[in-house]
């Protein structure tokens, strides 16, 4: 049995936070943000809108496009670093319940911006082993809830949104997800972290900022490690599978920074039309960024059945992952 990437869906909250809005909040400028990151705007969830709410909307679309009955889903995985509740219950169980799926195996993955690729890897393994047949994987983030809007080094980068995919069992080798790479290096844990809330932290701090509930990032060091890791991982997965970069129809990197994406694309000698870019309109949506980007090329009619996608992710942990994935659904 093989695992096929059958469908994609996404949800983008309506409220937009533009660079001009941020100019009024911190000492920054539209010019600086666009030049250093490629970001123009990002979407922000409503106050009462949760990570699970957004995940549910993306999932409904993915289920419909897969052409399956929701009751055929036997596993739900949600990749997120901004769950509805820290610790428990998992956001995946809440999403499953809101979809009317009460008995499936459901749990979250914490791998930051690499979360969707980790989820893909787990779905592939469960399907290939014969244990599951239709796995719903979701990347959903309400990063605005853990962003410090007084820190110009981070608040300009992040946005909210969700993406979802159905990974299904197939006997057709031509549809099979070819390979998924995943890795991590905890020695770099301090580059990107939300310091508090874990078992190693105090609980009596007076306010959220001082309590360390917001993301902290060593941006410049993260940038350099990101370029190095993203490049070496995709070079490795292409070499190991004997696939030339020219055979990739869509290179879909984690959307953190245009300059990082450009550096990796150049290292792989990719043409502009092979590289999928959404960072300008969504910013960095962590675990949701890759499925949101896949949905963008689906919606615009660029993604067609059989197209070979190369996914490439990098995030806090540090974690990284890449995947060679033929699209096994019908194009729009
Ligand atoms: N507006 C204006 N100036 C800013 C700024 C902002 N929003 N943020 C930082 N600066 C300033 C700094 O204070 C610094 O000023 P100084 O030279 O007077 O000290 C200067 O700009 C350069 O800062 P630096 O951090 O070196 O900038 P950079 O070119 O590395 O860009 C990031 C900053 C965050 C955009 C970039 O490092 C980045 O994208 N990093 C990786 C992010 C990422 O991928 N994270 C997630 C991984 S999943």
XYZ file of C-alpha atoms and ligand atoms in Angstrom:
380
model
C 0.000 0.000 0.000
C 1.192 3.524 -0.812
C 0.214 6.931 0.605
C -1.246 9.510 -1.799
C -1.665 13.261 -1.284
C -5.291 13.412 -2.330
C -6.537 16.938 -1.597
C -5.825 20.338 -0.103
C -7.861 23.041 1.644
C -7.126 26.236 3.537
C -8.697 28.946 5.632
C -7.504 32.533 5.875
C -9.021 34.876 8.495
C -10.530 38.041 7.066
C -8.770 40.687 9.163
C -5.592 42.023 7.581
C -2.640 43.489 9.477
C -0.633 45.518 6.957
C 2.878 46.908 7.195
C 1.266 50.345 7.461
C -0.673 49.137 10.527
C 2.597 47.892 12.084
C 4.250 51.267 11.435
C 1.731 52.675 13.917
C 2.512 49.980 16.505
C 6.339 49.691 16.553
C 9.374 51.553 15.217
C 9.467 50.063 11.719
C 8.582 50.883 8.122
C 6.838 49.216 5.208
C 10.055 49.622 3.236
C 12.215 47.878 5.879
C 9.785 44.994 6.335
C 9.298 44.375 2.612
C 12.996 44.645 1.783
C 14.131 42.341 4.620
C 11.305 39.786 4.520
C 9.148 40.153 1.392
C 6.049 40.537 3.600
C 3.368 43.142 2.833
C 0.538 41.935 5.032
C -0.623 39.042 7.184
C -4.071 37.863 8.308
C -5.128 37.880 11.949
C -7.818 35.671 13.498
C -10.757 37.265 15.292
C -10.467 37.354 19.075
C -12.985 34.546 19.539
C -11.625 32.511 16.614
C -9.420 29.622 17.712
C -6.779 27.463 16.071
C -9.281 24.589 15.961
C -11.958 26.808 14.342
C -9.577 27.661 11.507
C -8.397 24.056 11.217
C -11.995 22.855 10.903
C -12.704 25.243 8.020
C -9.596 24.107 6.125
C -10.390 20.450 6.862
C -13.964 20.676 5.528
C -12.634 21.886 2.170
C -9.931 19.198 2.026
C -12.489 16.456 2.827
C -14.888 17.690 0.159
C -12.147 17.911 -2.478
C -10.925 14.397 -1.623
C -14.381 13.114 -2.501
C -14.567 10.951 0.622
C -17.179 10.687 3.321
C -15.821 12.188 6.561
C -16.518 8.884 8.311
C -13.800 7.262 6.188
C -11.197 9.335 8.069
C -9.430 7.153 10.622
C -6.792 9.547 11.964
C -6.504 13.312 12.565
C -3.175 15.053 13.143
C -2.861 18.761 13.831
C 0.511 20.487 13.569
C 0.504 23.623 15.699
C 2.508 25.701 18.151
C -0.547 27.774 19.080
C -3.003 25.097 20.248
C -6.397 26.003 21.704
C -5.073 24.738 25.049
C -1.463 24.173 26.027
C -0.976 20.596 27.301
C -4.519 19.228 26.847
C -6.844 18.578 25.204
C -5.070 18.479 21.867
C -6.332 20.743 19.094
C -6.694 17.664 16.872
C -9.292 16.120 19.192
C -11.256 19.387 19.204
C -11.107 19.586 15.404
C -12.190 15.961 15.103
C -15.129 16.588 17.431
C -16.200 19.732 15.553
C -16.132 17.683 12.343
C -18.323 15.028 13.971
C -15.537 12.441 14.223
C -15.615 11.140 17.775
C -13.770 7.841 17.588
C -10.684 8.471 15.480
C -7.103 8.603 16.714
C -6.323 12.324 17.013
C -3.296 14.165 18.351
C -1.087 17.220 17.839
C 2.440 17.506 16.540
C 4.769 20.128 17.978
C 7.492 20.713 15.397
C 6.901 24.444 14.793
C 7.144 25.460 11.130
C 8.093 21.896 10.138
C 4.927 20.496 11.719
C 3.029 19.857 8.477
C 5.937 17.889 6.970
C 6.255 15.862 10.196
C 2.484 15.168 10.021
C 2.859 14.086 6.394
C 5.641 11.710 7.387
C 3.513 10.146 10.154
C 0.461 9.829 7.870
C 2.598 8.143 5.202
C 4.013 5.656 7.712
C 0.615 4.740 9.186
C -0.854 4.218 5.722
C 2.071 2.217 4.354
C 1.978 -0.024 7.424
C -1.695 -0.725 6.716
C -2.844 0.711 10.066
C -4.804 3.670 8.591
C -6.488 4.440 5.282
C -7.476 8.120 5.244
C -5.520 10.547 7.394
C -6.549 14.179 7.812
C -3.471 16.326 8.440
C -3.833 19.949 9.429
C -1.484 22.848 10.032
C -3.300 25.586 11.942
C -1.894 28.566 13.787
C -3.170 31.532 15.744
C 0.306 32.995 16.122
C -1.158 36.412 16.935
C -2.014 34.923 20.370
C 1.665 34.301 21.169
C 3.193 37.294 19.358
C 4.603 40.254 21.258
C 3.299 43.310 19.379
C 5.923 45.513 21.067
C 8.847 43.464 19.638
C 9.585 44.677 16.103
C 11.994 41.779 15.533
C 9.147 39.245 15.563
C 5.731 40.941 15.278
C 6.307 41.935 11.652
C 6.772 38.318 10.620
C 3.862 36.245 11.850
C 0.255 35.713 10.753
C -2.678 33.344 11.323
C -4.348 30.732 9.123
C -4.829 27.034 8.472
C -4.304 24.418 5.786
C -5.372 20.773 5.607
C -4.838 17.739 3.407
C -6.218 14.236 3.041
C -3.587 11.515 2.710
C -5.127 8.258 1.493
C -4.082 4.685 0.839
C -3.597 3.762 -2.809
C -2.283 0.771 -4.721
C -1.098 3.002 -7.598
C 2.644 3.568 -7.276
C 2.414 6.582 -9.613
C 0.353 8.388 -6.940
C 2.673 7.559 -4.047
C 4.384 10.153 -1.885
C 7.966 9.418 -2.907
C 9.888 10.337 0.226
C 9.727 12.462 3.377
C 12.841 13.621 5.250
C 12.628 14.831 8.848
C 15.250 15.941 11.341
C 15.928 18.036 14.430
C 18.721 19.536 16.514
C 17.776 20.603 20.032
C 21.179 22.223 20.529
C 19.647 25.233 18.741
C 16.532 25.306 20.957
C 17.224 28.842 22.155
C 17.101 30.380 18.662
C 13.320 30.294 18.607
C 11.262 29.665 21.713
C 8.258 30.531 23.831
C 10.063 30.453 27.185
C 7.229 29.916 29.624
C 4.362 27.524 30.159
C 6.514 24.393 30.142
C 7.457 22.153 33.065
C 10.699 24.059 33.528
C 9.082 27.459 34.088
C 7.661 29.442 36.966
C 3.906 30.028 37.187
C 3.657 33.154 39.298
C 4.727 35.847 36.806
C 2.601 39.009 36.724
C 1.879 39.530 33.024
C 2.170 37.694 29.744
C 5.257 39.470 28.363
C 7.248 39.161 31.582
C 5.949 35.650 32.028
C 7.605 34.693 28.762
C 4.417 33.612 27.005
C 5.414 35.260 23.726
C 7.725 33.956 21.023
C 11.365 35.034 21.204
C 13.685 34.717 18.240
C 17.356 35.307 17.463
C 16.424 36.370 13.952
C 19.790 36.810 12.322
C 21.260 33.519 13.575
C 18.001 31.744 12.682
C 18.204 33.179 9.158
C 21.662 31.720 8.520
C 20.847 28.274 9.925
C 17.572 28.296 7.946
C 19.280 28.886 4.590
C 21.916 26.242 5.306
C 19.496 23.588 6.561
C 16.737 24.139 3.986
C 19.273 23.901 1.163
C 21.150 20.832 2.391
C 17.950 18.936 3.132
C 16.411 19.398 -0.321
C 19.716 18.662 -2.052
C 19.854 15.399 -0.060
C 16.276 14.292 -0.783
C 16.681 14.998 -4.522
C 19.997 13.137 -4.696
C 18.769 10.147 -2.703
C 15.770 9.781 -5.008
C 17.766 10.503 -8.169
C 15.490 13.395 -9.140
C 16.783 16.547 -10.876
C 15.553 19.912 -9.585
C 14.272 20.602 -13.123
C 11.723 17.772 -12.616
C 10.091 19.675 -9.747
C 6.915 21.401 -10.875
C 6.317 23.295 -7.630
C 8.937 24.034 -4.975
C 6.902 24.859 -1.855
C 9.164 26.093 0.935
C 8.060 27.206 4.380
C 7.135 30.868 3.932
C 9.314 32.644 6.514
C 11.249 35.198 4.521
C 11.562 35.919 0.804
C 15.357 36.212 1.076
C 15.630 32.728 2.602
C 13.417 31.259 -0.154
C 15.393 33.061 -2.877
C 18.712 31.787 -1.504
C 17.477 28.171 -1.442
C 15.844 28.477 -4.893
C 19.087 29.866 -6.346
C 21.148 27.091 -4.756
C 18.884 24.557 -6.493
C 18.949 26.475 -9.810
C 15.177 26.707 -9.803
C 13.309 28.896 -12.290
C 11.035 31.581 -10.856
C 7.862 29.792 -11.974
C 8.860 26.662 -10.012
C 8.966 28.546 -6.688
C 5.704 29.091 -4.803
C 5.585 32.371 -2.870
C 2.839 33.454 -0.484
C 4.927 35.196 2.174
C 3.960 38.613 0.782
C 0.274 38.203 1.678
C 0.270 35.778 4.629
C 3.613 36.341 6.408
C 4.942 33.382 8.370
C 2.083 31.123 9.531
C 4.387 28.403 10.909
C 2.805 24.932 10.595
C 0.077 26.308 8.328
C 2.392 27.935 5.820
C 3.080 24.984 3.494
C -0.530 23.720 3.190
C -1.750 27.325 2.722
C 0.792 27.728 -0.086
C -0.269 24.430 -1.705
C -3.877 25.603 -1.518
C -2.920 28.856 -3.212
C -1.569 27.093 -6.297
C -4.598 24.787 -6.270
C -7.021 27.739 -6.169
C -5.203 29.540 -8.974
C -5.331 26.437 -11.184
C -1.533 25.962 -11.199
C -1.649 22.638 -9.341
C -2.685 19.746 -11.551
C -2.933 15.989 -11.081
C 0.492 14.334 -11.206
C 2.466 17.547 -10.601
C 5.583 16.834 -8.535
C 5.834 19.047 -5.443
C 8.959 19.497 -3.345
C 8.132 20.655 0.192
C 10.875 22.179 2.359
C 10.404 23.266 5.966
C 12.436 24.599 8.849
C 11.409 25.787 12.291
C 11.858 26.079 16.047
C 13.340 23.092 17.781
C 15.242 23.273 15.555
C 13.344 21.011 13.225
C 13.453 20.522 9.483
C 11.878 18.371 6.817
C 11.378 17.968 3.103
C 9.113 15.835 0.951
C 8.730 14.717 -2.658
C 5.005 14.563 -3.291
C 3.070 14.016 -6.522
C -0.360 15.665 -6.330
C -2.850 12.805 -6.499
C -6.027 14.905 -6.670
C -7.813 16.525 -9.573
C -6.712 20.070 -10.435
C -9.239 22.898 -10.254
N 12.007 47.453 11.538
C 13.105 48.201 11.448
N 14.308 47.803 11.910
C 14.381 46.588 12.479
C 13.277 45.740 12.601
C 12.044 46.226 12.112
N 10.914 45.501 12.182
N 13.657 44.608 13.192
C 14.966 44.716 13.442
N 15.412 45.912 13.009
C 16.761 46.455 13.069
C 17.611 45.822 14.153
O 17.367 46.434 15.394
C 18.999 46.052 13.646
O 19.368 47.374 13.923
P 20.899 47.744 14.324
O 21.706 47.381 13.116
O 20.818 49.197 14.598
O 21.203 46.899 15.508
C 18.848 45.946 12.120
O 17.443 46.154 11.853
C 19.283 44.619 11.564
O 18.736 43.579 12.374
P 18.894 42.060 12.026
O 18.182 41.249 13.057
O 20.344 41.757 11.768
O 18.091 42.034 10.620
P 17.966 40.885 9.581
O 18.410 41.318 8.256
O 18.521 39.592 10.114
O 16.388 40.733 9.456
C 14.685 39.210 10.252
C 15.614 40.379 10.609
C 13.939 38.792 11.502
C 13.719 39.689 9.189
C 15.548 38.054 9.696
O 16.626 37.807 10.563
C 14.801 36.782 9.528
O 13.899 36.681 8.713
N 15.218 35.752 10.265
C 14.686 34.408 10.124
C 13.266 34.360 10.513
C 12.741 33.014 10.400
O 12.911 32.360 9.414
N 12.094 32.621 11.463
C 11.316 31.483 11.532
C 12.013 30.266 11.175
S 10.743 29.227 10.885
